[in-house]
mmCIF file with all atom_site columns, C-alpha atoms in Angstrom:
data_model
loop_
_atom_site.group_PDB
_atom_site.id
_atom_site.type_symbol
_atom_site.label_atom_id
_atom_site.label_alt_id
_atom_site.label_comp_id
_atom_site.label_asym_id
_atom_site.label_entity_id
_atom_site.label_seq_id
_atom_site.pdbx_PDB_ins_code
_atom_site.Cartn_x
_atom_site.Cartn_y
_atom_site.Cartn_z
_atom_site.occupancy
_atom_site.B_iso_or_equiv
_atom_site.pdbx_formal_charge
_atom_site.auth_seq_id
_atom_site.auth_comp_id
_atom_site.auth_asym_id
_atom_site.auth_atom_id
_atom_site.pdbx_PDB_model_num
ATOM 1   C CA . MET A 1 1   ? 20.307 -18.538 -5.017 1.00 39.00 ? 286 MET A CA 1
ATOM 2   C CA . LYS A 1 2   ? 21.176 -14.607 -5.970 1.00 43.00 ? 287 LYS A CA 1
ATOM 3   C CA . CYS A 1 3   ? 19.370 -12.199 -3.872 1.00 47.00 ? 288 CYS A CA 1
ATOM 4   C CA . SER A 1 4   ? 18.343 -9.330  -6.094 1.00 53.00 ? 289 SER A CA 1
ATOM 5   C CA . PRO A 1 5   ? 20.388 -6.119  -4.795 1.00 61.00 ? 290 PRO A CA 1
ATOM 6   C CA . PRO A 1 6   ? 18.885 -4.614  -1.221 1.00 85.00 ? 291 PRO A CA 1
ATOM 7   C CA . ILE A 1 7   ? 18.825 -1.744  -2.536 1.00 92.00 ? 292 ILE A CA 1
ATOM 8   C CA . ASP A 1 8   ? 15.296 0.704   -3.859 1.00 94.00 ? 293 ASP A CA 1
ATOM 9   C CA . GLU A 1 9   ? 14.277 2.884   -6.626 1.00 93.00 ? 294 GLU A CA 1
ATOM 10  C CA . ASP A 1 10  ? 15.919 5.379   -3.624 1.00 94.00 ? 295 ASP A CA 1
ATOM 11  C CA . GLY A 1 11  ? 18.703 4.778   -3.127 1.00 93.00 ? 296 GLY A CA 1
ATOM 12  C CA . PHE A 1 12  ? 18.222 3.084   0.641  1.00 96.00 ? 297 PHE A CA 1
ATOM 13  C CA . VAL A 1 13  ? 18.652 -0.326  2.128  1.00 96.00 ? 298 VAL A CA 1
ATOM 14  C CA . PHE A 1 14  ? 15.715 0.431   4.549  1.00 97.00 ? 299 PHE A CA 1
ATOM 15  C CA . ALA A 1 15  ? 13.576 3.371   3.772  1.00 96.00 ? 300 ALA A CA 1
ATOM 16  C CA . LYS A 1 16  ? 11.781 3.791   6.881  1.00 96.00 ? 301 LYS A CA 1
ATOM 17  C CA . SER A 1 17  ? 14.443 3.919   9.363  1.00 97.00 ? 302 SER A CA 1
ATOM 18  C CA . SER A 1 18  ? 13.343 7.375   10.291 1.00 97.00 ? 303 SER A CA 1
ATOM 19  C CA . SER A 1 19  ? 9.900  5.892   10.854 1.00 98.00 ? 304 SER A CA 1
ATOM 20  C CA . GLU A 1 20  ? 10.709 2.282   12.015 1.00 98.00 ? 305 GLU A CA 1
ATOM 21  C CA . VAL A 1 21  ? 12.861 0.420   14.557 1.00 98.00 ? 306 VAL A CA 1
ATOM 22  C CA . LEU A 1 22  ? 14.665 -2.268  12.849 1.00 98.00 ? 307 LEU A CA 1
ATOM 23  C CA . SER A 1 23  ? 14.631 -5.763  14.152 1.00 97.00 ? 308 SER A CA 1
ATOM 24  C CA . GLU A 1 24  ? 17.651 -7.338  14.115 1.00 97.00 ? 309 GLU A CA 1
ATOM 25  C CA . GLU A 1 25  ? 16.709 -10.562 12.379 1.00 96.00 ? 310 GLU A CA 1
ATOM 26  C CA . MET A 1 26  ? 15.420 -7.380  8.920  1.00 95.00 ? 311 MET A CA 1
ATOM 27  C CA . VAL A 1 27  ? 19.763 -6.445  9.843  1.00 96.00 ? 312 VAL A CA 1
ATOM 28  C CA . LEU A 1 28  ? 20.523 -9.949  9.789  1.00 96.00 ? 313 LEU A CA 1
ATOM 29  C CA . ALA A 1 29  ? 18.517 -11.009 6.704  1.00 95.00 ? 314 ALA A CA 1
ATOM 30  C CA . LEU A 1 30  ? 20.786 -9.007  4.731  1.00 95.00 ? 315 LEU A CA 1
ATOM 31  C CA . ARG A 1 31  ? 23.598 -11.736 5.353  1.00 94.00 ? 316 ARG A CA 1
ATOM 32  C CA . GLU A 1 32  ? 22.005 -13.012 2.224  1.00 93.00 ? 317 GLU A CA 1
ATOM 33  C CA . ASP A 1 33  ? 22.701 -10.615 0.058  1.00 90.00 ? 318 ASP A CA 1
ATOM 34  C CA . GLU A 1 34  ? 25.533 -11.685 -2.766 1.00 87.00 ? 319 GLU A CA 1
ATOM 35  C CA . THR A 1 35  ? 25.348 -8.861  -5.062 1.00 89.00 ? 320 THR A CA 1
ATOM 36  C CA . VAL A 1 36  ? 26.057 -5.975  -2.737 1.00 90.00 ? 321 VAL A CA 1
ATOM 37  C CA . GLY A 1 37  ? 28.032 -8.445  0.448  1.00 91.00 ? 322 GLY A CA 1
ATOM 38  C CA . PHE A 1 38  ? 26.518 -7.678  4.269  1.00 94.00 ? 323 PHE A CA 1
ATOM 39  C CA . GLN A 1 39  ? 29.670 -5.470  5.062  1.00 94.00 ? 324 GLN A CA 1
ATOM 40  C CA . ARG A 1 40  ? 28.808 -2.491  2.465  1.00 91.00 ? 325 ARG A CA 1
ATOM 41  C CA . LEU A 1 41  ? 24.990 -2.651  3.644  1.00 94.00 ? 326 LEU A CA 1
ATOM 42  C CA . LEU A 1 42  ? 25.349 -2.145  6.992  1.00 95.00 ? 327 LEU A CA 1
ATOM 43  C CA . LYS A 1 43  ? 27.330 0.687   6.166  1.00 93.00 ? 328 LYS A CA 1
ATOM 44  C CA . MET A 1 44  ? 24.947 1.958   3.356  1.00 93.00 ? 329 MET A CA 1
ATOM 45  C CA . SER A 1 45  ? 22.496 1.063   6.192  1.00 96.00 ? 330 SER A CA 1
ATOM 46  C CA . ILE A 1 46  ? 24.116 3.753   8.163  1.00 95.00 ? 331 ILE A CA 1
ATOM 47  C CA . ASN A 1 47  ? 25.157 5.756   6.031  1.00 94.00 ? 332 ASN A CA 1
ATOM 48  C CA . GLU A 1 48  ? 21.054 6.681   4.893  1.00 95.00 ? 333 GLU A CA 1
ATOM 49  C CA . ILE A 1 49  ? 20.213 7.496   7.807  1.00 97.00 ? 334 ILE A CA 1
ATOM 50  C CA . TYR A 1 50  ? 23.050 10.548  7.836  1.00 95.00 ? 335 TYR A CA 1
ATOM 51  C CA . ALA A 1 51  ? 22.235 11.225  4.459  1.00 95.00 ? 336 ALA A CA 1
ATOM 52  C CA . ARG A 1 52  ? 18.964 11.660  5.036  1.00 95.00 ? 337 ARG A CA 1
ATOM 53  C CA . HIS A 1 53  ? 20.392 15.192  6.836  1.00 96.00 ? 338 HIS A CA 1
ATOM 54  C CA . GLY A 1 54  ? 22.275 16.062  5.019  1.00 94.00 ? 339 GLY A CA 1
ATOM 55  C CA . GLN A 1 55  ? 25.687 14.351  5.898  1.00 94.00 ? 340 GLN A CA 1
ATOM 56  C CA . LEU A 1 56  ? 28.459 16.098  3.304  1.00 90.00 ? 341 LEU A CA 1
ATOM 57  C CA . PHE A 1 57  ? 30.565 12.753  2.223  1.00 86.00 ? 342 PHE A CA 1
ATOM 58  C CA . ASN A 1 58  ? 34.076 13.405  1.302  1.00 81.00 ? 343 ASN A CA 1
ATOM 59  C CA . ALA A 1 59  ? 34.742 13.498  -3.219 1.00 76.00 ? 344 ALA A CA 1
ATOM 60  C CA . GLY A 1 60  ? 34.813 10.749  -4.424 1.00 71.00 ? 345 GLY A CA 1
ATOM 61  C CA . GLU A 1 61  ? 34.215 8.378   -1.301 1.00 73.00 ? 346 GLU A CA 1
ATOM 62  C CA . VAL A 1 62  ? 31.450 5.256   -2.684 1.00 69.00 ? 347 VAL A CA 1
ATOM 63  C CA . ASN A 1 63  ? 28.838 7.146   -0.049 1.00 76.00 ? 348 ASN A CA 1
ATOM 64  C CA . ASP A 1 64  ? 29.260 10.713  -2.319 1.00 74.00 ? 349 ASP A CA 1
ATOM 65  C CA . THR A 1 65  ? 29.293 9.134   -5.726 1.00 84.00 ? 350 THR A CA 1
ATOM 66  C CA . HIS A 1 66  ? 25.631 7.086   -4.372 1.00 87.00 ? 351 HIS A CA 1
ATOM 67  C CA . TYR A 1 67  ? 23.589 9.223   -3.141 1.00 89.00 ? 352 TYR A CA 1
ATOM 68  C CA . GLN A 1 68  ? 24.494 12.177  -5.297 1.00 88.00 ? 353 GLN A CA 1
ATOM 69  C CA . LYS A 1 69  ? 22.219 10.037  -7.280 1.00 89.00 ? 354 LYS A CA 1
ATOM 70  C CA . TYR A 1 70  ? 19.011 11.015  -5.763 1.00 92.00 ? 355 TYR A CA 1
ATOM 71  C CA . SER A 1 71  ? 17.478 14.199  -6.249 1.00 92.00 ? 356 SER A CA 1
ATOM 72  C CA . TRP A 1 72  ? 16.483 14.183  -2.115 1.00 93.00 ? 357 TRP A CA 1
ATOM 73  C CA . TYR A 1 73  ? 19.909 14.130  -1.009 1.00 92.00 ? 358 TYR A CA 1
ATOM 74  C CA . ARG A 1 74  ? 21.117 16.732  -3.874 1.00 87.00 ? 359 ARG A CA 1
ATOM 75  C CA . GLU A 1 75  ? 18.081 18.542  -2.161 1.00 87.00 ? 360 GLU A CA 1
ATOM 76  C CA . THR A 1 76  ? 19.437 18.274  1.816  1.00 89.00 ? 361 THR A CA 1
ATOM 77  C CA . ASN A 1 77  ? 21.763 21.287  2.948  1.00 91.00 ? 362 ASN A CA 1
ATOM 78  C CA . LYS A 1 78  ? 24.961 19.385  3.294  1.00 91.00 ? 363 LYS A CA 1
ATOM 79  C CA . HIS A 1 79  ? 26.781 19.209  6.539  1.00 93.00 ? 364 HIS A CA 1
ATOM 80  C CA . GLY A 1 80  ? 28.107 17.461  8.977  1.00 93.00 ? 365 GLY A CA 1
ATOM 81  C CA . VAL A 1 81  ? 25.196 15.786  10.834 1.00 96.00 ? 366 VAL A CA 1
ATOM 82  C CA . LYS A 1 82  ? 24.971 15.906  14.856 1.00 97.00 ? 367 LYS A CA 1
ATOM 83  C CA . TRP A 1 83  ? 23.654 13.061  16.908 1.00 97.00 ? 368 TRP A CA 1
ATOM 84  C CA . GLU A 1 84  ? 20.991 15.196  18.437 1.00 98.00 ? 369 GLU A CA 1
ATOM 85  C CA . GLU A 1 85  ? 19.497 15.637  14.665 1.00 97.00 ? 370 GLU A CA 1
ATOM 86  C CA . PHE A 1 86  ? 18.262 11.759  14.625 1.00 98.00 ? 371 PHE A CA 1
ATOM 87  C CA . ASN A 1 87  ? 14.865 11.631  15.817 1.00 98.00 ? 372 ASN A CA 1
ATOM 88  C CA . ASN A 1 88  ? 14.543 8.248   18.548 1.00 98.00 ? 373 ASN A CA 1
ATOM 89  C CA . PHE A 1 89  ? 13.957 5.909   15.583 1.00 98.00 ? 374 PHE A CA 1
ATOM 90  C CA . GLU A 1 90  ? 17.416 6.729   14.238 1.00 98.00 ? 375 GLU A CA 1
ATOM 91  C CA . LYS A 1 91  ? 18.937 6.706   16.869 1.00 98.00 ? 376 LYS A CA 1
ATOM 92  C CA . THR A 1 92  ? 17.110 3.310   17.751 1.00 98.00 ? 377 THR A CA 1
ATOM 93  C CA . ASN A 1 93  ? 18.483 2.278   14.471 1.00 98.00 ? 378 ASN A CA 1
ATOM 94  C CA . LEU A 1 94  ? 21.767 3.492   15.006 1.00 98.00 ? 379 LEU A CA 1
ATOM 95  C CA . ARG A 1 95  ? 23.025 1.559   17.564 1.00 98.00 ? 380 ARG A CA 1
ATOM 96  C CA . LEU A 1 96  ? 21.698 -1.595  16.458 1.00 98.00 ? 381 LEU A CA 1
ATOM 97  C CA . LEU A 1 97  ? 23.103 -1.068  13.046 1.00 98.00 ? 382 LEU A CA 1
ATOM 98  C CA . ILE A 1 98  ? 26.540 -0.408  15.048 1.00 97.00 ? 383 ILE A CA 1
ATOM 99  C CA . SER A 1 99  ? 26.408 -2.658  17.350 1.00 98.00 ? 384 SER A CA 1
ATOM 100 C CA . ILE A 1 100 ? 25.922 -5.669  14.859 1.00 97.00 ? 385 ILE A CA 1
ATOM 101 C CA . GLU A 1 101 ? 28.787 -4.448  13.314 1.00 96.00 ? 386 GLU A CA 1
ATOM 102 C CA . GLU A 1 102 ? 30.780 -4.440  15.815 1.00 96.00 ? 387 GLU A CA 1
ATOM 103 C CA . GLU A 1 103 ? 29.721 -7.837  16.269 1.00 95.00 ? 388 GLU A CA 1
ATOM 104 C CA . TYR A 1 104 ? 30.997 -9.035  13.036 1.00 93.00 ? 389 TYR A CA 1
ATOM 105 C CA . GLY A 1 105 ? 33.987 -7.219  13.546 1.00 93.00 ? 390 GLY A CA 1
ATOM 106 C CA . TYR A 1 106 ? 33.580 -4.773  10.150 1.00 90.00 ? 391 TYR A CA 1
ATOM 107 C CA . ARG A 1 107 ? 33.916 -1.265  13.351 1.00 81.00 ? 392 ARG A CA 1
#
């Protein structure tokens, strides 16, 4: 059974990853997606946290073209985001997402 893409209308996999802690169960549920793929959704989940802070992605990168579609990103001051800019929810979620990437050999 095919799942619908888990990316919402604002381009987020986890729209509340800046205000709520993700569970491992929530993240691993992405494995069921047959449209985008688990590895890509993990990377997008990490990058969307950076994008909220205006991460400057290289021209032509998938993330650059993906986030440019959304006003919330276009209106952000673009720069190389530093760890100190993230709130505690984001730091916790990034640690979880990166650990899952490493566990599955994607990093």
